[in-house]
Amino acid sequence: MIAKTWRLAKAVLVYAFLVYALAMDAITLTRQLVDIESVTGNEAAVGNYLYGELCRIGYQTRRMPVEENRFNVYATSPEQPHPVVVFSTHMDTVPPFIPSSEDAARIYGRGSCDAKGIIAAQIAAAERLRRDGIHVGLLFVVGEERDSLGAKVADAYAASQQPKRCKYLINGEPTENHIALASKGTLRVEVTASGRMAHSAYPELGESAIDKLLEALTRLRAMPLPSDPDVGPCTLNIGLIEGGRAHNVIPDYAHADLLYRLVGPSQDLRRQILATAGDQVKVEFPLELPFLRFRTVDGLPTMIAAFTTDIPRLTNWGEPLLIGPGSIHVAHTEGEFIEKKQLAEAIDLYCAIAKKL
């Protein structure tokens, strides 16, 4: 009886040590990844690092070419080259590069929560699952912060593979370990005005493109936007305005980039934007990512993601779920960080969700 109790206690201690070691490894890996600059378009170095590390710990790992020297990283266990569940997130970050640092509670630096800490948590979870005989895939893509180009390439890759056994994609973004019920979509709008240059002392001889643009933007800002009782309102951000030649020249060109966060289909909104902007400007819609509702898991706290993800471009990777450590409220800021406690909790959550699925 004593021997049996000792063996059980020893097994519990060994398991606890492995859990602790994986959490510590995730902290170390997060800092190592943060310290590799990978602003969108410059992901090759972090991709090569992940490729080498995943090969070293025994995964069948491939570089998935995207463009020039950019590539996604896809890793599977030799025991299950066609996994049912795949963990995924992105390797790129927004500028500027901020190196890592840490204190007792947090890891700081660009990408610490969006999404390099998530990469570390997903690898640690995959390792723990592998020790339990459960084999998941790992997909890390480029370009999420700009145009989801890596996700598009990954989706084409998945469509070409036979047999297609991936049933679930667990995508990682900073949701504070809450599982997302839905994510708002994205509609990018470009508004351009043309005019005629003239000397600013004689404005009647010219035609101000900036005046036309400002009038259109004023109307668009006042335009009522749709709302969903469960998700919240559609929102507008005027993110970029440019135009003109000099302070003493009537401007012949002006341009603005707008971003709407969608809470439903965009067809009516597009028509409304075109009508409201008016015929003095040109309106184009270069990018749309749709509003999505997601599968959830019982027992987990939920949230609505007001941001968009790569999920709309990963339709061939199975039914999506969205969850990850870190807060979107500090992502893209100069003080970006991830809580070490949330990082450790995410490893547990990813393991539990994969086992349920």
mmCIF file of C-alpha atoms in Angstrom:
data_model
loop_
_atom_site.group_PDB
_atom_site.id
_atom_site.type_symbol
_atom_site.label_atom_id
_atom_site.label_comp_id
_atom_site.label_asym_id
_atom_site.label_seq_id
_atom_site.Cartn_x
_atom_site.Cartn_y
_atom_site.Cartn_z
ATOM 1 C CA MET A 1 0.000 0.000 0.000
ATOM 2 C CA ILE A 2 2.804 2.389 0.944
ATOM 3 C CA ALA A 3 4.703 1.507 -2.248
ATOM 4 C CA LYS A 4 1.584 2.082 -4.363
ATOM 5 C CA THR A 5 0.950 5.447 -2.697
ATOM 6 C CA TRP A 6 4.593 6.434 -3.248
ATOM 7 C CA ARG A 7 4.413 5.521 -6.940
ATOM 8 C CA LEU A 8 1.249 7.583 -7.337
ATOM 9 C CA ALA A 9 2.790 10.547 -5.524
ATOM 10 C CA LYS A 10 5.935 10.232 -7.641
ATOM 11 C CA ALA A 11 3.863 10.194 -10.843
ATOM 12 C CA VAL A 12 1.991 13.307 -9.725
ATOM 13 C CA LEU A 13 5.267 15.079 -8.920
ATOM 14 C CA VAL A 14 6.778 14.144 -12.290
ATOM 15 C CA TYR A 15 3.685 15.421 -14.105
ATOM 16 C CA ALA A 16 3.709 18.640 -12.082
ATOM 17 C CA PHE A 17 7.379 19.141 -12.912
ATOM 18 C CA LEU A 18 6.707 18.625 -16.633
ATOM 19 C CA VAL A 19 3.842 21.135 -16.518
ATOM 20 C CA TYR A 20 6.077 23.642 -14.704
ATOM 21 C CA ALA A 21 8.955 23.034 -17.140
ATOM 22 C CA LEU A 22 6.699 23.592 -20.162
ATOM 23 C CA ALA A 23 5.408 26.853 -18.665
ATOM 24 C CA MET A 24 8.987 28.021 -18.039
ATOM 25 C CA ASP A 25 9.961 27.002 -21.576
ATOM 26 C CA ALA A 26 7.040 29.076 -22.914
ATOM 27 C CA ILE A 27 8.352 32.140 -21.067
ATOM 28 C CA THR A 28 11.851 31.613 -22.453
ATOM 29 C CA LEU A 29 10.565 30.948 -25.965
ATOM 30 C CA THR A 30 8.337 34.029 -25.875
ATOM 31 C CA ARG A 31 11.314 36.246 -25.082
ATOM 32 C CA GLN A 32 13.461 34.569 -27.748
ATOM 33 C CA LEU A 33 10.759 35.132 -30.367
ATOM 34 C CA VAL A 34 10.130 38.743 -29.321
ATOM 35 C CA ASP A 35 13.844 39.466 -29.693
ATOM 36 C CA ILE A 36 13.720 38.473 -33.370
ATOM 37 C CA GLU A 37 12.355 41.435 -35.321
ATOM 38 C CA SER A 38 9.535 40.275 -37.607
ATOM 39 C CA VAL A 39 7.569 43.324 -38.722
ATOM 40 C CA THR A 40 5.272 42.291 -41.587
ATOM 41 C CA GLY A 41 7.356 41.541 -44.664
ATOM 42 C CA ASN A 42 10.419 40.650 -42.609
ATOM 43 C CA GLU A 43 9.330 37.338 -41.049
ATOM 44 C CA ALA A 44 12.088 35.109 -42.490
ATOM 45 C CA ALA A 45 14.358 35.193 -39.420
ATOM 46 C CA VAL A 46 11.643 34.227 -36.946
ATOM 47 C CA GLY A 47 10.350 31.611 -39.381
ATOM 48 C CA ASN A 48 13.793 30.047 -39.672
ATOM 49 C CA TYR A 49 14.144 30.024 -35.885
ATOM 50 C CA LEU A 50 10.799 28.258 -35.401
ATOM 51 C CA TYR A 51 11.578 25.812 -38.197
ATOM 52 C CA GLY A 52 14.862 24.869 -36.525
ATOM 53 C CA GLU A 53 13.365 24.523 -33.047
ATOM 54 C CA LEU A 54 10.430 22.414 -34.217
ATOM 55 C CA CYS A 55 12.738 20.127 -36.186
ATOM 56 C CA ARG A 56 14.985 19.825 -33.135
ATOM 57 C CA ILE A 57 12.165 18.586 -30.903
ATOM 58 C CA GLY A 58 11.033 16.006 -33.446
ATOM 59 C CA TYR A 59 8.309 17.526 -35.612
ATOM 60 C CA GLN A 60 7.985 17.002 -39.339
ATOM 61 C CA THR A 61 8.334 20.640 -40.277
ATOM 62 C CA ARG A 62 8.068 22.364 -43.628
ATOM 63 C CA ARG A 63 8.557 25.877 -44.912
ATOM 64 C CA MET A 64 5.513 26.854 -46.963
ATOM 65 C CA PRO A 65 6.701 29.470 -49.521
ATOM 66 C CA VAL A 66 4.629 32.658 -49.664
ATOM 67 C CA GLU A 67 6.662 35.232 -51.623
ATOM 68 C CA GLU A 68 10.363 35.997 -52.045
ATOM 69 C CA ASN A 69 11.990 34.893 -48.759
ATOM 70 C CA ARG A 70 8.746 34.840 -46.758
ATOM 71 C CA PHE A 71 7.205 31.522 -45.728
ATOM 72 C CA ASN A 72 4.736 29.931 -43.328
ATOM 73 C CA VAL A 73 5.838 27.169 -40.945
ATOM 74 C CA TYR A 74 3.744 24.004 -40.702
ATOM 75 C CA ALA A 75 4.684 21.219 -38.291
ATOM 76 C CA THR A 76 3.103 17.846 -37.584
ATOM 77 C CA SER A 77 4.032 14.894 -35.420
ATOM 78 C CA PRO A 78 5.558 11.906 -37.257
ATOM 79 C CA GLU A 79 2.919 9.757 -35.576
ATOM 80 C CA GLN A 80 0.078 11.803 -37.113
ATOM 81 C CA PRO A 81 0.999 13.639 -40.324
ATOM 82 C CA HIS A 82 -2.684 14.515 -40.916
ATOM 83 C CA PRO A 83 -3.862 15.899 -37.554
ATOM 84 C CA VAL A 84 -7.510 16.410 -36.674
ATOM 85 C CA VAL A 85 -6.716 19.584 -34.699
ATOM 86 C CA VAL A 86 -4.310 22.354 -35.747
ATOM 87 C CA PHE A 87 -3.109 25.246 -33.559
ATOM 88 C CA SER A 88 -2.421 28.404 -35.541
ATOM 89 C CA THR A 89 -1.386 32.036 -35.184
ATOM 90 C CA HIS A 90 0.854 34.564 -36.934
ATOM 91 C CA MET A 91 4.578 35.338 -36.816
ATOM 92 C CA ASP A 92 4.491 38.954 -37.992
ATOM 93 C CA THR A 93 4.129 42.055 -35.841
ATOM 94 C CA VAL A 94 3.298 45.706 -36.342
ATOM 95 C CA PRO A 95 6.160 48.225 -36.157
ATOM 96 C CA PRO A 96 8.222 49.351 -34.384
ATOM 97 C CA PHE A 97 10.439 46.577 -33.066
ATOM 98 C CA ILE A 98 10.605 46.577 -29.250
ATOM 99 C CA PRO A 99 12.977 44.026 -27.615
ATOM 100 C CA SER A 100 11.845 41.814 -24.776
ATOM 101 C CA SER A 101 12.063 42.396 -21.048
ATOM 102 C CA GLU A 102 10.294 40.873 -18.074
ATOM 103 C CA ASP A 103 9.424 41.263 -14.440
ATOM 104 C CA ALA A 104 7.879 38.836 -11.981
ATOM 105 C CA ALA A 105 4.443 38.973 -13.594
ATOM 106 C CA ARG A 106 4.856 40.018 -17.239
ATOM 107 C CA ILE A 107 6.840 39.664 -20.448
ATOM 108 C CA TYR A 108 7.121 42.884 -22.443
ATOM 109 C CA GLY A 109 8.059 43.688 -26.035
ATOM 110 C CA ARG A 110 6.630 43.833 -29.530
ATOM 111 C CA GLY A 111 4.647 40.689 -30.232
ATOM 112 C CA SER A 112 4.672 39.498 -26.619
ATOM 113 C CA CYS A 113 0.880 39.103 -26.735
ATOM 114 C CA ASP A 114 0.276 39.559 -30.479
ATOM 115 C CA ALA A 115 1.185 36.844 -31.122
ATOM 116 C CA LYS A 116 4.597 35.432 -30.111
ATOM 117 C CA GLY A 117 3.518 34.489 -26.610
ATOM 118 C CA ILE A 118 0.672 32.594 -28.248
ATOM 119 C CA ILE A 119 3.138 30.730 -30.486
ATOM 120 C CA ALA A 120 5.068 29.674 -27.382
ATOM 121 C CA ALA A 121 1.902 28.553 -25.567
ATOM 122 C CA GLN A 122 0.731 26.544 -28.575
ATOM 123 C CA ILE A 123 4.066 24.753 -28.946
ATOM 124 C CA ALA A 124 4.125 23.977 -25.205
ATOM 125 C CA ALA A 125 0.550 22.657 -25.403
ATOM 126 C CA ALA A 126 1.380 20.524 -28.440
ATOM 127 C CA GLU A 127 4.319 19.019 -26.547
ATOM 128 C CA ARG A 128 2.185 18.201 -23.515
ATOM 129 C CA LEU A 129 -0.489 16.638 -25.725
ATOM 130 C CA ARG A 130 2.133 14.608 -27.555
ATOM 131 C CA ARG A 131 3.260 13.115 -24.240
ATOM 132 C CA ASP A 132 -0.381 12.107 -23.713
ATOM 133 C CA GLY A 133 -0.543 10.435 -27.125
ATOM 134 C CA ILE A 134 -2.528 13.238 -28.802
ATOM 135 C CA HIS A 135 -0.942 14.766 -31.895
ATOM 136 C CA VAL A 136 -1.905 18.228 -33.144
ATOM 137 C CA GLY A 137 -0.527 20.331 -35.961
ATOM 138 C CA LEU A 138 1.131 23.743 -35.672
ATOM 139 C CA LEU A 139 0.631 26.404 -38.355
ATOM 140 C CA PHE A 140 2.408 29.759 -38.073
ATOM 141 C CA VAL A 141 1.779 32.225 -40.886
ATOM 142 C CA VAL A 142 3.103 35.520 -42.205
ATOM 143 C CA GLY A 143 1.257 38.698 -43.076
ATOM 144 C CA GLU A 144 -1.704 38.691 -40.686
ATOM 145 C CA GLU A 145 -1.149 42.308 -39.690
ATOM 146 C CA ARG A 146 -1.392 43.542 -43.283
ATOM 147 C CA ASP A 147 -3.244 41.381 -45.812
ATOM 148 C CA SER A 148 -3.412 37.756 -44.553
ATOM 149 C CA LEU A 149 -1.247 36.664 -47.490
ATOM 150 C CA GLY A 150 0.286 33.806 -45.499
ATOM 151 C CA ALA A 151 -3.178 32.539 -44.563
ATOM 152 C CA LYS A 152 -4.287 32.621 -48.210
ATOM 153 C CA VAL A 153 -1.281 30.523 -49.213
ATOM 154 C CA ALA A 154 -1.871 28.124 -46.315
ATOM 155 C CA ASP A 155 -5.500 27.711 -47.381
ATOM 156 C CA ALA A 156 -4.497 26.845 -50.937
ATOM 157 C CA TYR A 157 -2.018 24.318 -49.512
ATOM 158 C CA ALA A 158 -4.720 22.703 -47.364
ATOM 159 C CA ALA A 159 -7.090 22.508 -50.339
ATOM 160 C CA SER A 160 -4.457 20.578 -52.311
ATOM 161 C CA GLN A 161 -3.798 17.956 -49.638
ATOM 162 C CA GLN A 162 -5.294 14.473 -49.614
ATOM 163 C CA PRO A 163 -6.625 13.075 -47.379
ATOM 164 C CA LYS A 164 -8.138 16.155 -45.755
ATOM 165 C CA ARG A 165 -8.446 15.211 -42.099
ATOM 166 C CA CYS A 166 -8.076 18.531 -40.297
ATOM 167 C CA LYS A 167 -11.441 19.139 -38.636
ATOM 168 C CA TYR A 168 -10.697 21.956 -36.200
ATOM 169 C CA LEU A 169 -8.517 25.069 -36.310
ATOM 170 C CA ILE A 170 -7.729 26.664 -32.943
ATOM 171 C CA ASN A 171 -6.584 30.150 -33.883
ATOM 172 C CA GLY A 172 -4.667 32.205 -31.350
ATOM 173 C CA GLU A 173 -5.182 35.923 -30.839
ATOM 174 C CA PRO A 174 -5.165 37.946 -27.600
ATOM 175 C CA THR A 175 -8.585 37.214 -26.050
ATOM 176 C CA GLU A 176 -7.428 37.032 -22.393
ATOM 177 C CA ASN A 177 -8.083 33.271 -22.555
ATOM 178 C CA HIS A 178 -11.790 33.854 -23.239
ATOM 179 C CA ILE A 179 -13.221 31.929 -26.163
ATOM 180 C CA ALA A 180 -14.682 34.148 -28.875
ATOM 181 C CA LEU A 181 -18.335 33.885 -29.815
ATOM 182 C CA ALA A 182 -17.736 36.030 -32.903
ATOM 183 C CA SER A 183 -15.313 38.421 -34.522
ATOM 184 C CA LYS A 184 -16.142 41.630 -36.325
ATOM 185 C CA GLY A 185 -15.281 41.809 -39.987
ATOM 186 C CA THR A 186 -13.171 44.385 -41.780
ATOM 187 C CA LEU A 187 -14.070 46.605 -44.709
ATOM 188 C CA ARG A 188 -11.260 48.806 -45.996
ATOM 189 C CA VAL A 189 -12.371 51.855 -47.958
ATOM 190 C CA GLU A 190 -10.189 54.206 -50.018
ATOM 191 C CA VAL A 191 -11.588 57.645 -50.805
ATOM 192 C CA THR A 192 -9.754 59.753 -53.407
ATOM 193 C CA ALA A 193 -10.456 63.275 -54.622
ATOM 194 C CA SER A 194 -9.017 65.037 -57.662
ATOM 195 C CA GLY A 195 -8.779 68.790 -58.242
ATOM 196 C CA ARG A 196 -6.851 71.440 -60.168
ATOM 197 C CA MET A 197 -3.698 73.196 -58.993
ATOM 198 C CA ALA A 198 -3.512 76.966 -58.780
ATOM 199 C CA HIS A 199 -1.708 79.687 -56.849
ATOM 200 C CA SER A 200 -3.216 79.885 -53.360
ATOM 201 C CA ALA A 201 -3.655 83.655 -53.748
ATOM 202 C CA TYR A 202 -6.207 82.920 -56.477
ATOM 203 C CA PRO A 203 -8.209 79.925 -55.228
ATOM 204 C CA GLU A 204 -10.987 80.636 -57.739
ATOM 205 C CA LEU A 205 -8.579 79.517 -60.488
ATOM 206 C CA GLY A 206 -8.124 76.082 -58.926
ATOM 207 C CA GLU A 207 -10.197 73.277 -57.523
ATOM 208 C CA SER A 208 -9.287 71.936 -54.079
ATOM 209 C CA ALA A 209 -9.166 68.157 -53.807
ATOM 210 C CA ILE A 210 -8.740 68.476 -50.038
ATOM 211 C CA ASP A 211 -11.996 70.427 -49.726
ATOM 212 C CA LYS A 212 -13.822 67.697 -51.665
ATOM 213 C CA LEU A 213 -12.300 64.993 -49.487
ATOM 214 C CA LEU A 214 -13.108 66.784 -46.226
ATOM 215 C CA GLU A 215 -16.723 67.248 -47.279
ATOM 216 C CA ALA A 216 -17.058 63.558 -48.149
ATOM 217 C CA LEU A 217 -15.426 62.479 -44.878
ATOM 218 C CA THR A 218 -17.699 64.791 -42.877
ATOM 219 C CA ARG A 219 -20.752 63.131 -44.431
ATOM 220 C CA LEU A 220 -19.332 59.620 -43.871
ATOM 221 C CA ARG A 221 -18.587 60.362 -40.209
ATOM 222 C CA ALA A 222 -22.199 61.445 -39.683
ATOM 223 C CA MET A 223 -23.651 58.420 -41.485
ATOM 224 C CA PRO A 224 -25.583 56.021 -39.188
ATOM 225 C CA LEU A 225 -23.926 52.611 -38.912
ATOM 226 C CA PRO A 226 -25.545 49.219 -38.252
ATOM 227 C CA SER A 227 -25.469 47.514 -34.866
ATOM 228 C CA ASP A 228 -26.029 43.987 -33.567
ATOM 229 C CA PRO A 229 -27.554 43.455 -30.097
ATOM 230 C CA ASP A 230 -25.109 40.656 -29.283
ATOM 231 C CA VAL A 231 -21.984 41.997 -30.988
ATOM 232 C CA GLY A 232 -22.253 45.781 -30.724
ATOM 233 C CA PRO A 233 -21.950 48.559 -33.303
ATOM 234 C CA CYS A 234 -20.168 48.744 -36.610
ATOM 235 C CA THR A 235 -17.400 51.312 -36.175
ATOM 236 C CA LEU A 236 -15.410 53.619 -38.464
ATOM 237 C CA ASN A 237 -11.783 54.689 -38.217
ATOM 238 C CA ILE A 238 -10.237 57.241 -40.560
ATOM 239 C CA GLY A 239 -6.717 55.912 -40.350
ATOM 240 C CA LEU A 240 -4.805 57.896 -42.969
ATOM 241 C CA ILE A 241 -5.239 61.215 -44.781
ATOM 242 C CA GLU A 242 -2.799 62.550 -47.340
ATOM 243 C CA GLY A 243 -2.814 65.117 -50.112
ATOM 244 C CA GLY A 244 -1.694 68.446 -51.419
ATOM 245 C CA ARG A 245 1.574 69.817 -52.791
ATOM 246 C CA ALA A 246 2.554 72.778 -50.602
ATOM 247 C CA HIS A 247 0.982 75.340 -48.296
ATOM 248 C CA ASN A 248 0.694 77.866 -51.126
ATOM 249 C CA VAL A 249 -0.699 75.540 -53.817
ATOM 250 C CA ILE A 250 -4.371 74.665 -54.308
ATOM 251 C CA PRO A 251 -4.267 70.838 -53.949
ATOM 252 C CA ASP A 252 -5.050 68.660 -56.938
ATOM 253 C CA TYR A 253 -4.999 65.366 -54.984
ATOM 254 C CA ALA A 254 -6.258 64.076 -51.629
ATOM 255 C CA HIS A 255 -6.742 60.555 -50.303
ATOM 256 C CA ALA A 256 -8.028 58.856 -47.150
ATOM 257 C CA ASP A 257 -7.944 55.248 -45.920
ATOM 258 C CA LEU A 258 -10.939 54.205 -43.845
ATOM 259 C CA LEU A 259 -11.630 51.026 -41.899
ATOM 260 C CA TYR A 260 -15.089 49.818 -40.926
ATOM 261 C CA ARG A 261 -15.484 46.988 -38.376
ATOM 262 C CA LEU A 262 -18.382 44.895 -39.649
ATOM 263 C CA VAL A 263 -21.125 43.281 -37.568
ATOM 264 C CA GLY A 264 -22.899 41.621 -40.478
ATOM 265 C CA PRO A 265 -22.998 41.477 -44.292
ATOM 266 C CA SER A 266 -21.503 44.473 -46.072
ATOM 267 C CA GLN A 267 -23.674 44.886 -49.176
ATOM 268 C CA ASP A 268 -26.044 47.525 -47.739
ATOM 269 C CA LEU A 269 -23.163 49.324 -46.021
ATOM 270 C CA ARG A 270 -21.201 49.530 -49.278
ATOM 271 C CA ARG A 271 -24.189 51.072 -51.086
ATOM 272 C CA GLN A 272 -24.677 53.545 -48.256
ATOM 273 C CA ILE A 273 -20.985 54.567 -48.314
ATOM 274 C CA LEU A 274 -21.070 55.166 -52.069
ATOM 275 C CA ALA A 275 -24.239 57.262 -51.851
ATOM 276 C CA THR A 276 -23.045 59.276 -48.846
ATOM 277 C CA ALA A 277 -19.522 59.972 -50.149
ATOM 278 C CA GLY A 278 -20.990 61.565 -53.277
ATOM 279 C CA ASP A 279 -19.797 61.964 -56.846
ATOM 280 C CA GLN A 280 -16.983 64.426 -56.074
ATOM 281 C CA VAL A 281 -14.766 61.594 -54.837
ATOM 282 C CA LYS A 282 -13.801 58.116 -56.004
ATOM 283 C CA VAL A 283 -14.559 55.262 -53.581
ATOM 284 C CA GLU A 284 -12.869 51.840 -53.714
ATOM 285 C CA PHE A 285 -13.121 48.746 -51.496
ATOM 286 C CA PRO A 286 -9.700 47.013 -51.604
ATOM 287 C CA LEU A 287 -10.259 44.494 -48.784
ATOM 288 C CA GLU A 288 -13.066 42.779 -46.924
ATOM 289 C CA LEU A 289 -12.880 40.143 -44.203
ATOM 290 C CA PRO A 290 -16.361 38.991 -43.188
ATOM 291 C CA PHE A 291 -18.044 39.041 -39.797
ATOM 292 C CA LEU A 292 -17.939 35.518 -38.309
ATOM 293 C CA ARG A 293 -19.537 33.555 -35.500
ATOM 294 C CA PHE A 294 -17.496 30.713 -33.963
ATOM 295 C CA ARG A 295 -17.814 27.359 -32.297
ATOM 296 C CA THR A 296 -17.392 27.583 -28.535
ATOM 297 C CA VAL A 297 -16.544 25.176 -25.715
ATOM 298 C CA ASP A 298 -18.789 24.750 -22.678
ATOM 299 C CA GLY A 299 -17.447 26.038 -19.395
ATOM 300 C CA LEU A 300 -15.140 28.735 -20.788
ATOM 301 C CA PRO A 301 -15.716 32.485 -20.401
ATOM 302 C CA THR A 302 -16.678 34.129 -23.691
ATOM 303 C CA MET A 303 -15.998 37.397 -25.512
ATOM 304 C CA ILE A 304 -16.696 39.208 -28.781
ATOM 305 C CA ALA A 305 -13.589 40.032 -30.816
ATOM 306 C CA ALA A 306 -13.918 43.546 -32.223
ATOM 307 C CA PHE A 307 -10.839 42.794 -34.341
ATOM 308 C CA THR A 308 -10.361 40.533 -37.352
ATOM 309 C CA THR A 309 -8.079 37.533 -37.705
ATOM 310 C CA ASP A 310 -6.690 35.164 -40.323
ATOM 311 C CA ILE A 311 -9.653 32.821 -39.826
ATOM 312 C CA PRO A 312 -11.677 34.087 -42.839
ATOM 313 C CA ARG A 313 -8.692 33.158 -45.045
ATOM 314 C CA LEU A 314 -8.256 29.665 -43.512
ATOM 315 C CA THR A 315 -11.510 28.032 -44.554
ATOM 316 C CA ASN A 316 -9.879 24.721 -45.573
ATOM 317 C CA TRP A 317 -8.424 24.074 -42.108
ATOM 318 C CA GLY A 318 -11.606 22.927 -40.422
ATOM 319 C CA GLU A 319 -14.110 24.520 -38.076
ATOM 320 C CA PRO A 320 -12.486 27.510 -36.344
ATOM 321 C CA LEU A 321 -12.221 28.433 -32.674
ATOM 322 C CA LEU A 322 -10.582 31.647 -31.443
ATOM 323 C CA ILE A 323 -8.791 31.908 -28.096
ATOM 324 C CA GLY A 324 -5.434 33.052 -26.746
ATOM 325 C CA PRO A 325 -3.611 34.686 -23.833
ATOM 326 C CA GLY A 326 -2.943 38.415 -23.609
ATOM 327 C CA SER A 327 -5.110 41.492 -24.023
ATOM 328 C CA ILE A 328 -5.847 43.106 -27.364
ATOM 329 C CA HIS A 329 -5.970 46.418 -25.482
ATOM 330 C CA VAL A 330 -2.171 46.434 -25.098
ATOM 331 C CA ALA A 331 -1.385 44.904 -28.501
ATOM 332 C CA HIS A 332 0.103 47.424 -30.968
ATOM 333 C CA THR A 333 1.102 49.741 -28.091
ATOM 334 C CA GLU A 334 4.543 50.780 -26.874
ATOM 335 C CA GLY A 335 3.874 48.960 -23.591
ATOM 336 C CA GLU A 336 2.726 45.640 -25.080
ATOM 337 C CA PHE A 337 2.950 42.748 -22.606
ATOM 338 C CA ILE A 338 1.616 39.319 -21.725
ATOM 339 C CA GLU A 339 0.890 38.064 -18.219
ATOM 340 C CA LYS A 340 2.978 35.016 -17.329
ATOM 341 C CA LYS A 341 -0.008 33.581 -15.473
ATOM 342 C CA GLN A 342 -2.175 33.840 -18.598
ATOM 343 C CA LEU A 343 0.578 32.245 -20.669
ATOM 344 C CA ALA A 344 0.618 29.207 -18.358
ATOM 345 C CA GLU A 345 -3.188 29.066 -18.271
ATOM 346 C CA ALA A 346 -3.293 29.124 -22.084
ATOM 347 C CA ILE A 347 -1.205 25.949 -22.250
ATOM 348 C CA ASP A 348 -3.798 24.207 -20.051
ATOM 349 C CA LEU A 349 -6.669 25.602 -22.110
ATOM 350 C CA TYR A 350 -5.228 24.603 -25.478
ATOM 351 C CA CYS A 351 -4.662 21.076 -24.163
ATOM 352 C CA ALA A 352 -8.166 20.821 -22.707
ATOM 353 C CA ILE A 353 -9.858 22.129 -25.855
ATOM 354 C CA ALA A 354 -7.871 19.806 -28.122
ATOM 355 C CA LYS A 355 -8.808 16.815 -25.959
ATOM 356 C CA LYS A 356 -12.514 17.765 -26.041
ATOM 357 C CA LEU A 357 -12.485 18.162 -29.794
#
